[in-house]
Amino acid sequence: PGKATTLAYFLNSMESLKIPVFSLATKHLQLLSKDVEALVFDALFEQIRVALKGIPYMDVWAAVTTEGALVEHPLEYIRSIGDYLFDLPMMILSQAPGANVGTPAADDADDGTVSRYWVDIVVRGCVDLLLQCIEGIPRLSSSGCEQLACDIEYLKDVLTMLSDSPYPVLEDLVKLLHCDVAELGTQLGNVQCPEKMSLYKAIRTKRSPPVAAPAAAHRRTASGAS
């Protein structure tokens, strides 16, 4: 990272001389940096992508359990993501150039900055993909809501320890999942992230009871059969 930064600084300073070759080299370096960042992100994010695959279609979200049954633990998929995120900073540091050869304190600080940078990007991607998965859940029973809220609260606690960036959207979701269905309309007026309103309204729709067939139509069918 240090050498790449030095090279970028050198090329930028040379670009001011209006020499075409340096301007072209700067553009190529910028494109290469974007490609490398995309590859690094894909490698770091793959385990989270795999863990969240198929989550919207799990039976647990629409399951009906005994009334009063408590949800005690987050599900395996979110625990595996939490474990991975906890290990991620050390994993990145172990792969940083010079991390194991006693580099000076300044280099150690640079490695820590690189680690925080990538952890923040992976965490942001994790939250975004989780929100997409939640939006894709067809229905949410009462017990499904409690389980999803438990999973989100677990992830929120993990992120609090890893990142300085707050994720109020997760707090909004937990409140919407915990409140009574009759209170959802009021709760929607008190969210911290109104820009996520389409997701919040989708939660309300998923929690609404299925519409029963009209009684009149049922009576007509019965009278016709007689």
mmCIF file of C-alpha atoms in Angstrom:
data_model
loop_
_atom_site.group_PDB
_atom_site.id
_atom_site.type_symbol
_atom_site.label_atom_id
_atom_site.label_comp_id
_atom_site.label_asym_id
_atom_site.label_seq_id
_atom_site.Cartn_x
_atom_site.Cartn_y
_atom_site.Cartn_z
ATOM 1 C CA PRO A 1 0.000 0.000 0.000
ATOM 2 C CA GLY A 2 2.820 2.411 0.816
ATOM 3 C CA LYS A 3 4.561 1.881 -2.524
ATOM 4 C CA ALA A 4 1.297 2.256 -4.428
ATOM 5 C CA THR A 5 0.583 5.523 -2.617
ATOM 6 C CA THR A 6 4.089 6.807 -3.373
ATOM 7 C CA LEU A 7 3.711 5.911 -7.042
ATOM 8 C CA ALA A 8 0.302 7.587 -7.241
ATOM 9 C CA TYR A 9 1.700 10.746 -5.621
ATOM 10 C CA PHE A 10 4.634 10.780 -8.040
ATOM 11 C CA LEU A 11 2.414 10.365 -11.101
ATOM 12 C CA ASN A 12 0.011 13.050 -9.892
ATOM 13 C CA SER A 13 2.887 15.484 -9.414
ATOM 14 C CA MET A 14 4.235 14.665 -12.887
ATOM 15 C CA GLU A 15 0.793 15.088 -14.426
ATOM 16 C CA SER A 16 0.965 18.796 -13.636
ATOM 17 C CA LEU A 17 3.821 19.018 -16.159
ATOM 18 C CA LYS A 18 1.317 18.191 -18.933
ATOM 19 C CA ILE A 19 3.421 15.286 -20.205
ATOM 20 C CA PRO A 20 0.980 12.851 -21.880
ATOM 21 C CA VAL A 21 2.772 9.686 -20.796
ATOM 22 C CA PHE A 22 2.399 10.548 -17.099
ATOM 23 C CA SER A 23 -1.270 11.457 -17.530
ATOM 24 C CA LEU A 24 -1.904 8.112 -19.233
ATOM 25 C CA ALA A 25 0.029 6.246 -16.526
ATOM 26 C CA THR A 26 -2.070 7.916 -13.824
ATOM 27 C CA LYS A 27 -5.313 6.831 -15.503
ATOM 28 C CA HIS A 28 -4.051 3.260 -15.860
ATOM 29 C CA LEU A 29 -3.023 3.192 -12.192
ATOM 30 C CA GLN A 30 -6.472 4.418 -11.123
ATOM 31 C CA LEU A 31 -8.202 1.733 -13.205
ATOM 32 C CA LEU A 32 -5.870 -0.939 -11.854
ATOM 33 C CA SER A 33 -6.527 0.185 -8.275
ATOM 34 C CA LYS A 34 -10.300 -0.105 -8.804
ATOM 35 C CA ASP A 35 -9.933 -3.601 -10.268
ATOM 36 C CA VAL A 36 -7.729 -4.723 -7.381
ATOM 37 C CA GLU A 37 -10.148 -3.300 -4.795
ATOM 38 C CA ALA A 38 -13.053 -5.118 -6.443
ATOM 39 C CA LEU A 39 -11.133 -8.412 -6.342
ATOM 40 C CA VAL A 40 -10.169 -7.927 -2.695
ATOM 41 C CA PHE A 41 -13.761 -7.115 -1.735
ATOM 42 C CA ASP A 42 -15.098 -10.187 -3.552
ATOM 43 C CA ALA A 43 -12.581 -12.392 -1.743
ATOM 44 C CA LEU A 44 -13.356 -10.929 1.693
ATOM 45 C CA PHE A 45 -17.118 -10.887 1.144
ATOM 46 C CA GLU A 46 -17.615 -14.355 -0.339
ATOM 47 C CA GLN A 47 -18.144 -16.099 3.008
ATOM 48 C CA ILE A 48 -20.876 -13.627 3.972
ATOM 49 C CA ARG A 49 -22.527 -13.990 0.581
ATOM 50 C CA VAL A 50 -22.606 -17.775 0.998
ATOM 51 C CA ALA A 51 -23.974 -17.523 4.565
ATOM 52 C CA LEU A 52 -26.888 -15.331 3.443
ATOM 53 C CA LYS A 53 -27.771 -17.363 0.364
ATOM 54 C CA GLY A 54 -31.315 -18.696 0.564
ATOM 55 C CA ILE A 55 -32.107 -16.908 3.833
ATOM 56 C CA PRO A 56 -35.410 -15.381 2.580
ATOM 57 C CA TYR A 57 -36.860 -18.842 1.983
ATOM 58 C CA MET A 58 -36.145 -20.444 5.352
ATOM 59 C CA ASP A 59 -39.239 -22.044 6.911
ATOM 60 C CA VAL A 60 -38.537 -20.472 10.291
ATOM 61 C CA TRP A 61 -39.845 -17.044 9.230
ATOM 62 C CA ALA A 62 -43.417 -18.242 8.662
ATOM 63 C CA ALA A 63 -43.425 -20.994 11.283
ATOM 64 C CA VAL A 64 -46.110 -21.002 13.963
ATOM 65 C CA THR A 65 -44.917 -22.009 17.425
ATOM 66 C CA THR A 66 -46.552 -22.411 20.814
ATOM 67 C CA GLU A 67 -47.773 -19.055 22.084
ATOM 68 C CA GLY A 68 -45.361 -17.617 24.614
ATOM 69 C CA ALA A 69 -42.391 -19.663 23.378
ATOM 70 C CA LEU A 70 -39.190 -17.648 23.720
ATOM 71 C CA VAL A 71 -36.499 -17.182 21.083
ATOM 72 C CA GLU A 72 -33.254 -17.708 22.965
ATOM 73 C CA HIS A 73 -30.490 -17.799 20.365
ATOM 74 C CA PRO A 74 -29.614 -16.276 16.995
ATOM 75 C CA LEU A 75 -29.614 -18.748 14.128
ATOM 76 C CA GLU A 76 -26.469 -20.404 12.790
ATOM 77 C CA TYR A 77 -26.240 -18.285 9.627
ATOM 78 C CA ILE A 78 -25.927 -15.016 11.559
ATOM 79 C CA ARG A 79 -23.597 -16.523 14.185
ATOM 80 C CA SER A 80 -21.256 -17.704 11.426
ATOM 81 C CA ILE A 81 -21.248 -14.182 9.985
ATOM 82 C CA GLY A 82 -20.489 -12.737 13.421
ATOM 83 C CA ASP A 83 -17.593 -15.158 13.938
ATOM 84 C CA TYR A 84 -16.189 -14.289 10.524
ATOM 85 C CA LEU A 85 -16.437 -10.540 11.126
ATOM 86 C CA PHE A 86 -14.695 -10.893 14.490
ATOM 87 C CA ASP A 87 -11.809 -12.748 12.806
ATOM 88 C CA LEU A 88 -11.641 -10.425 9.801
ATOM 89 C CA PRO A 89 -9.397 -7.647 11.228
ATOM 90 C CA MET A 90 -6.712 -10.120 12.285
ATOM 91 C CA MET A 91 -7.003 -11.997 9.009
ATOM 92 C CA ILE A 92 -6.449 -8.795 7.043
ATOM 93 C CA LEU A 93 -3.505 -7.795 9.226
ATOM 94 C CA SER A 94 -1.895 -11.211 8.764
ATOM 95 C CA GLN A 95 -2.033 -10.727 4.993
ATOM 96 C CA ALA A 96 -0.783 -7.138 5.029
ATOM 97 C CA PRO A 97 2.713 -6.632 3.570
ATOM 98 C CA GLY A 98 5.362 -6.887 6.277
ATOM 99 C CA ALA A 99 2.895 -7.776 9.036
ATOM 100 C CA ASN A 100 5.029 -10.662 10.288
ATOM 101 C CA VAL A 101 8.511 -9.238 9.870
ATOM 102 C CA GLY A 102 8.684 -6.611 12.609
ATOM 103 C CA THR A 103 7.848 -3.521 10.593
ATOM 104 C CA PRO A 104 8.271 -0.059 12.188
ATOM 105 C CA ALA A 105 5.443 1.479 14.178
ATOM 106 C CA ALA A 106 4.451 3.742 11.284
ATOM 107 C CA ASP A 107 3.962 0.733 9.032
ATOM 108 C CA ASP A 108 1.934 -0.979 11.749
ATOM 109 C CA ALA A 109 -0.312 2.075 11.887
ATOM 110 C CA ASP A 110 -0.752 1.916 8.108
ATOM 111 C CA ASP A 111 -1.674 -1.770 8.333
ATOM 112 C CA GLY A 112 -4.257 -0.950 11.011
ATOM 113 C CA THR A 113 -5.756 1.746 8.799
ATOM 114 C CA VAL A 114 -5.974 -0.691 5.893
ATOM 115 C CA SER A 115 -7.651 -3.260 8.150
ATOM 116 C CA ARG A 116 -10.257 -0.771 9.411
ATOM 117 C CA TYR A 117 -10.920 0.391 5.851
ATOM 118 C CA TRP A 118 -11.700 -3.115 4.614
ATOM 119 C CA VAL A 119 -13.654 -4.125 7.705
ATOM 120 C CA ASP A 120 -15.910 -1.074 7.263
ATOM 121 C CA ILE A 121 -16.495 -1.908 3.597
ATOM 122 C CA VAL A 122 -17.293 -5.561 4.321
ATOM 123 C CA VAL A 123 -19.605 -4.609 7.204
ATOM 124 C CA ARG A 124 -21.460 -2.141 4.997
ATOM 125 C CA GLY A 125 -21.861 -4.784 2.317
ATOM 126 C CA CYS A 126 -23.069 -7.284 4.913
ATOM 127 C CA VAL A 127 -25.781 -4.933 6.182
ATOM 128 C CA ASP A 128 -26.906 -4.072 2.644
ATOM 129 C CA LEU A 129 -27.161 -7.729 1.615
ATOM 130 C CA LEU A 130 -28.977 -8.659 4.837
ATOM 131 C CA LEU A 131 -31.545 -5.924 4.177
ATOM 132 C CA GLN A 132 -32.089 -7.328 0.683
ATOM 133 C CA CYS A 133 -32.620 -10.786 2.175
ATOM 134 C CA ILE A 134 -35.121 -9.446 4.718
ATOM 135 C CA GLU A 135 -37.033 -7.663 1.970
ATOM 136 C CA GLY A 136 -37.220 -10.971 0.099
ATOM 137 C CA ILE A 137 -38.876 -12.891 2.971
ATOM 138 C CA PRO A 138 -42.447 -13.702 1.816
ATOM 139 C CA ARG A 139 -44.197 -13.841 5.214
ATOM 140 C CA LEU A 140 -43.364 -13.296 8.867
ATOM 141 C CA SER A 141 -45.230 -15.041 11.670
ATOM 142 C CA SER A 142 -45.031 -13.781 15.251
ATOM 143 C CA SER A 143 -42.315 -16.285 16.106
ATOM 144 C CA GLY A 144 -40.559 -15.517 12.817
ATOM 145 C CA CYS A 145 -40.489 -11.840 13.775
ATOM 146 C CA GLU A 146 -38.982 -12.649 17.162
ATOM 147 C CA GLN A 147 -36.320 -14.857 15.594
ATOM 148 C CA LEU A 148 -35.401 -12.277 12.963
ATOM 149 C CA ALA A 149 -35.237 -9.549 15.620
ATOM 150 C CA CYS A 150 -32.931 -11.772 17.690
ATOM 151 C CA ASP A 151 -30.662 -12.321 14.672
ATOM 152 C CA ILE A 152 -30.542 -8.601 13.881
ATOM 153 C CA GLU A 153 -29.789 -7.661 17.497
ATOM 154 C CA TYR A 154 -26.922 -10.146 17.533
ATOM 155 C CA LEU A 155 -25.442 -8.630 14.366
ATOM 156 C CA LYS A 156 -25.957 -5.119 15.757
ATOM 157 C CA ASP A 157 -23.935 -6.041 18.855
ATOM 158 C CA VAL A 158 -21.157 -7.466 16.682
ATOM 159 C CA LEU A 159 -21.019 -4.338 14.534
ATOM 160 C CA THR A 160 -20.911 -2.103 17.606
ATOM 161 C CA MET A 161 -17.648 -3.773 18.610
ATOM 162 C CA LEU A 162 -16.155 -3.674 15.108
ATOM 163 C CA SER A 163 -17.154 -0.391 13.525
ATOM 164 C CA ASP A 164 -17.522 3.256 14.461
ATOM 165 C CA SER A 165 -20.386 3.614 11.982
ATOM 166 C CA PRO A 166 -23.835 3.283 13.594
ATOM 167 C CA TYR A 167 -26.503 1.340 11.743
ATOM 168 C CA PRO A 168 -29.816 2.827 12.965
ATOM 169 C CA VAL A 169 -31.666 0.916 10.237
ATOM 170 C CA LEU A 170 -31.069 -2.228 12.285
ATOM 171 C CA GLU A 171 -32.573 -0.575 15.366
ATOM 172 C CA ASP A 172 -35.606 0.449 13.308
ATOM 173 C CA LEU A 173 -36.088 -3.121 12.100
ATOM 174 C CA VAL A 174 -35.878 -4.578 15.599
ATOM 175 C CA LYS A 175 -38.585 -2.172 16.825
ATOM 176 C CA LEU A 176 -40.841 -2.954 13.853
ATOM 177 C CA LEU A 177 -40.435 -6.683 14.450
ATOM 178 C CA HIS A 178 -41.086 -6.466 18.203
ATOM 179 C CA CYS A 179 -44.130 -4.192 18.196
ATOM 180 C CA ASP A 180 -47.718 -5.381 17.818
ATOM 181 C CA VAL A 181 -49.130 -5.447 14.296
ATOM 182 C CA ALA A 182 -51.690 -2.803 15.301
ATOM 183 C CA GLU A 183 -48.854 -0.444 16.300
ATOM 184 C CA LEU A 184 -46.884 -0.730 13.052
ATOM 185 C CA GLY A 185 -48.446 2.383 11.515
ATOM 186 C CA THR A 186 -47.438 4.496 14.505
ATOM 187 C CA GLN A 187 -43.973 2.960 14.624
ATOM 188 C CA LEU A 188 -43.405 3.797 10.952
ATOM 189 C CA GLY A 189 -43.709 7.470 11.877
ATOM 190 C CA ASN A 190 -40.867 7.193 14.400
ATOM 191 C CA VAL A 191 -38.118 5.533 12.356
ATOM 192 C CA GLN A 192 -34.566 6.879 12.279
ATOM 193 C CA CYS A 193 -33.976 6.075 8.604
ATOM 194 C CA PRO A 194 -36.981 7.294 6.581
ATOM 195 C CA GLU A 195 -35.015 6.633 3.386
ATOM 196 C CA LYS A 196 -35.569 2.914 4.111
ATOM 197 C CA MET A 197 -39.355 3.346 4.267
ATOM 198 C CA SER A 198 -39.985 0.919 1.395
ATOM 199 C CA LEU A 199 -38.281 -1.816 3.428
ATOM 200 C CA TYR A 200 -40.194 -0.894 6.592
ATOM 201 C CA LYS A 201 -43.527 -0.954 4.761
ATOM 202 C CA ALA A 202 -42.578 -4.338 3.330
ATOM 203 C CA ILE A 203 -42.142 -5.580 6.902
ATOM 204 C CA ARG A 204 -45.665 -4.381 7.715
ATOM 205 C CA THR A 205 -47.037 -6.243 4.688
ATOM 206 C CA LYS A 206 -45.196 -9.445 5.600
ATOM 207 C CA ARG A 207 -46.589 -9.297 9.137
ATOM 208 C CA SER A 208 -50.192 -8.737 8.063
ATOM 209 C CA PRO A 209 -52.452 -11.809 8.383
ATOM 210 C CA PRO A 210 -53.454 -13.455 5.088
ATOM 211 C CA VAL A 211 -56.734 -12.235 3.643
ATOM 212 C CA ALA A 212 -59.495 -14.805 4.142
ATOM 213 C CA ALA A 213 -61.875 -15.753 1.345
ATOM 214 C CA PRO A 214 -65.111 -13.666 1.453
ATOM 215 C CA ALA A 215 -67.874 -15.391 3.413
ATOM 216 C CA ALA A 216 -70.505 -14.482 0.784
ATOM 217 C CA ALA A 217 -68.607 -16.312 -1.937
ATOM 218 C CA HIS A 218 -68.375 -19.329 0.322
ATOM 219 C CA ARG A 219 -72.149 -19.261 0.956
ATOM 220 C CA ARG A 220 -72.912 -19.051 -2.779
ATOM 221 C CA THR A 221 -70.719 -22.053 -3.422
ATOM 222 C CA ALA A 222 -72.432 -24.009 -0.661
ATOM 223 C CA SER A 223 -75.960 -23.143 -1.866
ATOM 224 C CA GLY A 224 -75.087 -24.085 -5.431
ATOM 225 C CA ALA A 225 -73.874 -27.475 -4.306
ATOM 226 C CA SER A 226 -77.157 -28.099 -2.467
#
